[in-house]
mmCIF file of C-alpha atoms in Angstrom:
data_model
loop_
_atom_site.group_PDB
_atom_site.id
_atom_site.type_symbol
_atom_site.label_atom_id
_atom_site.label_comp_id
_atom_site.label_asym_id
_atom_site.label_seq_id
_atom_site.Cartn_x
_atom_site.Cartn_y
_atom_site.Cartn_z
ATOM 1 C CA UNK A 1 4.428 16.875 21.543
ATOM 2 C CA UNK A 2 5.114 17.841 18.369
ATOM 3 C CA UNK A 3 3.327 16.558 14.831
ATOM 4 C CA UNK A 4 5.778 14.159 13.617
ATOM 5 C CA UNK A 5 4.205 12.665 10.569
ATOM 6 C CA UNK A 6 5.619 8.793 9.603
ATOM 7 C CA UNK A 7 4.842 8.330 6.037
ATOM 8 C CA UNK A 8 5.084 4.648 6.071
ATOM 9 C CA UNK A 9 5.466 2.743 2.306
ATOM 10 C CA UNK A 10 3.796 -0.872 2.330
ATOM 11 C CA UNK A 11 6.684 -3.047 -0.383
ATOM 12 C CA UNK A 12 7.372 -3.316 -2.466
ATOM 13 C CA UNK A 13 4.332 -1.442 -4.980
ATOM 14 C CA UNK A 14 4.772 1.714 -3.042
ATOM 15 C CA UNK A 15 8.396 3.019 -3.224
ATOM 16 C CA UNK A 16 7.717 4.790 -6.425
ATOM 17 C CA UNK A 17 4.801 6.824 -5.279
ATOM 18 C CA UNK A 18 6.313 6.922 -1.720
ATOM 19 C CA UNK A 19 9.547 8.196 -3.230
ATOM 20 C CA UNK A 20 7.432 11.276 -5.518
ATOM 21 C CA UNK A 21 4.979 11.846 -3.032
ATOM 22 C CA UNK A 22 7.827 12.571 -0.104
ATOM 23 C CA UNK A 23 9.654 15.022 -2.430
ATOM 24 C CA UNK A 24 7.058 16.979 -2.801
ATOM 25 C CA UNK A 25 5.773 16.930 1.040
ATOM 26 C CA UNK A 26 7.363 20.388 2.629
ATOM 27 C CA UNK A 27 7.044 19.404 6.157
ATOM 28 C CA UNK A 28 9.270 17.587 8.138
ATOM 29 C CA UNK A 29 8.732 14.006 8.048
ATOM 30 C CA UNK A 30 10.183 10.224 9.005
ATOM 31 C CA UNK A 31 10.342 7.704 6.224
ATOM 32 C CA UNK A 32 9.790 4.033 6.787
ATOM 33 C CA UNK A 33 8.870 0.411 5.220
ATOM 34 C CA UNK A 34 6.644 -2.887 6.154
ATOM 35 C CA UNK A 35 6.631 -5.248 3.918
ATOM 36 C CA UNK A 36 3.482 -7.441 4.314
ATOM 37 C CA UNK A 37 2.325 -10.637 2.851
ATOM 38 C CA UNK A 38 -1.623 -11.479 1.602
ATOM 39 C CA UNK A 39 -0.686 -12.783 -2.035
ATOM 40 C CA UNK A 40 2.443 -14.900 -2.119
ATOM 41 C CA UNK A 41 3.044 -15.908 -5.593
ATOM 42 C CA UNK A 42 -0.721 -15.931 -6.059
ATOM 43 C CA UNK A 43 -2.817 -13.296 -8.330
ATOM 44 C CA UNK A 44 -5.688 -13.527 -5.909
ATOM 45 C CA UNK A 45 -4.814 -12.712 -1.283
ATOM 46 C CA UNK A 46 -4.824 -15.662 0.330
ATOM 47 C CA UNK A 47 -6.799 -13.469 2.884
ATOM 48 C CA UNK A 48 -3.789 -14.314 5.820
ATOM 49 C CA UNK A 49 -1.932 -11.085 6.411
ATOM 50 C CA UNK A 50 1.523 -11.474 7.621
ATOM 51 C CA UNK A 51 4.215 -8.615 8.482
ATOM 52 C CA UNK A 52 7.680 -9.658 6.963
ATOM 53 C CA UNK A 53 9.752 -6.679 7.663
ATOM 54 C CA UNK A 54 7.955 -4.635 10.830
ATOM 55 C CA UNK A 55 9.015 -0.919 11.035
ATOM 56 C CA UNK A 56 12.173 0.323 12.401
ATOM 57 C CA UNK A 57 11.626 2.791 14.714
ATOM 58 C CA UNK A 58 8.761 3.377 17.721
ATOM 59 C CA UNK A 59 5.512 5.308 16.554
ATOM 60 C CA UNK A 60 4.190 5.958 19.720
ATOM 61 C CA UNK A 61 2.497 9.614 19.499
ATOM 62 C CA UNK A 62 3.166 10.189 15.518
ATOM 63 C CA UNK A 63 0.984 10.166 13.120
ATOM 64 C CA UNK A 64 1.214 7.256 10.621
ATOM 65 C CA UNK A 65 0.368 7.878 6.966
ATOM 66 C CA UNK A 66 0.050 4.299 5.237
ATOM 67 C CA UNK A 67 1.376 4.956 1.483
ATOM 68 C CA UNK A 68 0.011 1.682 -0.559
ATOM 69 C CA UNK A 69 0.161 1.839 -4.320
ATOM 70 C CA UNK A 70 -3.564 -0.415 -5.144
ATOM 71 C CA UNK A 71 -6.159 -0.985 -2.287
ATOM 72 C CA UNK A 72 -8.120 -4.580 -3.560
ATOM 73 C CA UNK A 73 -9.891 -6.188 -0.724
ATOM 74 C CA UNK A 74 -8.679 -3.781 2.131
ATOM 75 C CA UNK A 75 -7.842 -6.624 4.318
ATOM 76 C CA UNK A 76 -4.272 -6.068 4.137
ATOM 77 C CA UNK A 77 -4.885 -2.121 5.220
ATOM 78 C CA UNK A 78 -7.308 -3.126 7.626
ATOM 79 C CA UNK A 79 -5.022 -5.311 9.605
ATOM 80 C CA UNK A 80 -2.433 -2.774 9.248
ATOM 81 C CA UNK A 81 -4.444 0.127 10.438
ATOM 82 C CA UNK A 82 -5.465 -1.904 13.781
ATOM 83 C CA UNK A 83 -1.678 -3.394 14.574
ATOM 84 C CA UNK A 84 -0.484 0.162 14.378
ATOM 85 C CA UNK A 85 -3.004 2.012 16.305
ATOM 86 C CA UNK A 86 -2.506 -0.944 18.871
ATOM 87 C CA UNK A 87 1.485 -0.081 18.774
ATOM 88 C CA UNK A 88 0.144 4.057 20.040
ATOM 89 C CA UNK A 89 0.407 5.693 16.753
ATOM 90 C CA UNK A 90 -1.457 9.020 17.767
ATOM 91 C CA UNK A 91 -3.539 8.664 14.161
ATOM 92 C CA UNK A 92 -3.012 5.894 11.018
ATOM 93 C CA UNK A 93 -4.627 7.354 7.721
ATOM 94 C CA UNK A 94 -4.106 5.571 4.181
ATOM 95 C CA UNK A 95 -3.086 7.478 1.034
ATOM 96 C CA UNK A 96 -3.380 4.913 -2.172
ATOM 97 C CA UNK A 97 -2.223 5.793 -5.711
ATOM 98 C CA UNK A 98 -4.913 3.345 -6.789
ATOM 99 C CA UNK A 99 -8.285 2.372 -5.671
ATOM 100 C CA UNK A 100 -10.448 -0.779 -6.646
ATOM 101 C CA UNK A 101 -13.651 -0.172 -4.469
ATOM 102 C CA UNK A 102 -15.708 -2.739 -6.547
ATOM 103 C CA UNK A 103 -13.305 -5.551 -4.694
ATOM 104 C CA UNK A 104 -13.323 -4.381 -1.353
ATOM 105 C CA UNK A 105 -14.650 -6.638 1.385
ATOM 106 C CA UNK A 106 -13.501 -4.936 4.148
ATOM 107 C CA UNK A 107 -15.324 -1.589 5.271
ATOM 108 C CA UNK A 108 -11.920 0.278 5.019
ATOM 109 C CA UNK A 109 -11.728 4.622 5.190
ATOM 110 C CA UNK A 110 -9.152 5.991 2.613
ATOM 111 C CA UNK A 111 -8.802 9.099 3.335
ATOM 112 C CA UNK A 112 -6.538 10.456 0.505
ATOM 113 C CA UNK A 113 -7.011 8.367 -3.290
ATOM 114 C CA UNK A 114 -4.892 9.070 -6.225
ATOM 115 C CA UNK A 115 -7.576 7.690 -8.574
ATOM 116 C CA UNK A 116 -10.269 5.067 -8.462
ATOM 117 C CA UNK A 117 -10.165 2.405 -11.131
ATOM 118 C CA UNK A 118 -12.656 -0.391 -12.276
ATOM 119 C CA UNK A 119 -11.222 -3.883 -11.475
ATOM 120 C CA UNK A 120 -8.274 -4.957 -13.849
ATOM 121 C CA UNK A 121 -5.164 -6.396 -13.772
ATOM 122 C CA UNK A 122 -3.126 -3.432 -12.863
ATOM 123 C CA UNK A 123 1.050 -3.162 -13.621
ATOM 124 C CA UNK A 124 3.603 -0.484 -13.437
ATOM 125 C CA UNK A 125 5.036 2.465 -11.301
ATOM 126 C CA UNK A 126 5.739 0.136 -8.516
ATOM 127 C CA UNK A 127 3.350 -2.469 -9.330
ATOM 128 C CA UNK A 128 4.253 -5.757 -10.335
ATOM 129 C CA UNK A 129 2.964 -8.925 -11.748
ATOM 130 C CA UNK A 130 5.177 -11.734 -10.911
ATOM 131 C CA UNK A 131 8.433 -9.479 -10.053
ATOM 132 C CA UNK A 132 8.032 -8.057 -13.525
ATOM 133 C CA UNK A 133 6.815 -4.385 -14.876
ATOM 134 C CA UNK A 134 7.679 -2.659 -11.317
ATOM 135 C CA UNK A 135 10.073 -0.480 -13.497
ATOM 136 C CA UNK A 136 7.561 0.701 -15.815
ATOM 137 C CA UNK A 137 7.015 4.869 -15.497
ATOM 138 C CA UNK A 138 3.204 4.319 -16.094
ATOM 139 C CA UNK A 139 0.487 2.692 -15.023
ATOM 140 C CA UNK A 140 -1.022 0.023 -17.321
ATOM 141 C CA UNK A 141 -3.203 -2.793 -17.937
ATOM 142 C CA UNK A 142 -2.005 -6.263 -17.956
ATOM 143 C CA UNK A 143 -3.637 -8.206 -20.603
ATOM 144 C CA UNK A 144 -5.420 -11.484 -19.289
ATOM 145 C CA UNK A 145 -4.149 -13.445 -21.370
ATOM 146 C CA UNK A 146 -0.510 -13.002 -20.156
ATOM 147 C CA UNK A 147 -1.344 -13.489 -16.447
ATOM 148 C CA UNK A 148 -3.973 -16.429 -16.709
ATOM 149 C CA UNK A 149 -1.152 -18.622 -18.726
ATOM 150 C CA UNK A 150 0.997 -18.704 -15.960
ATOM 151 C CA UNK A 151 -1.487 -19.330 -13.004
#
């Protein structure tokens, strides 16, 4: 068989650096979305991962590239990386924009990291707080004070 890479964008945080990061990819490639749930409305995961929108299309024998925009806890990844292997993907790797290793608490391999960070409150490119500041072209710190008023 063929290498048939899946690049596959966790939503919503990831369509921006999905959508940069497949443009410049030169080989062929499949495109897809899940769209899980750890947070709900909450700044802090619940720790329950559930799958909202599952993928599209069968993975069995391609290699799955998980796109993520901010690894926290690596719960959500590591639940992801075991239901896809379990659904025959020949390999599952994770490429993150954004890496918080002082909050992990799952032993998680991230194989390809855009940058490591120190834990903030992180908005922009993708990433939201509340809905809001996904649109931003930039990265940036949230200020506390805006996102403990509200919780």
């Amino acid at each position: 068989m063929d290498f048939i890479l899946v690049m596959v964008g966790i939503l919503k945080g990831s369509f921006m650096f999905l959508s940069d990061l497949a443009r410049r990819t030169t080989i062929p490639l499949e495109i897809e979305f899940m769209s899980v749930s750890s947070y709900g409305a909450a700044t802090e995961s619940s720790g329950v991962v559930r799958i909202l929108k599952d993928l599209d299309t069968d993975i069995v024998g391609k290699h799955v590239l998980l796109v993520e925009d901010i690894i926290d806890t690596g719960n959500t990844l590591t639940y992801l990386m075991d239901y896809l292997k379990g659904r025959g993907a020949a390999s599952v790797e994770i490429m993150c924009l954004l890496d918080k290793p002082a909050r992990r608490t799952k032993e998680l391999s991230v194989k390809y990291v855009g940058f490591q960070i120190p834990d903030a409150f992180i908005i922009g490119y993708g990433i939201d707080y509340a809905e809001k500041y996904r649109n931003l072209p930039y990265v940036a710190t949230l200020r506390e004070a805006i996102y403990r008023s509200t919780n």
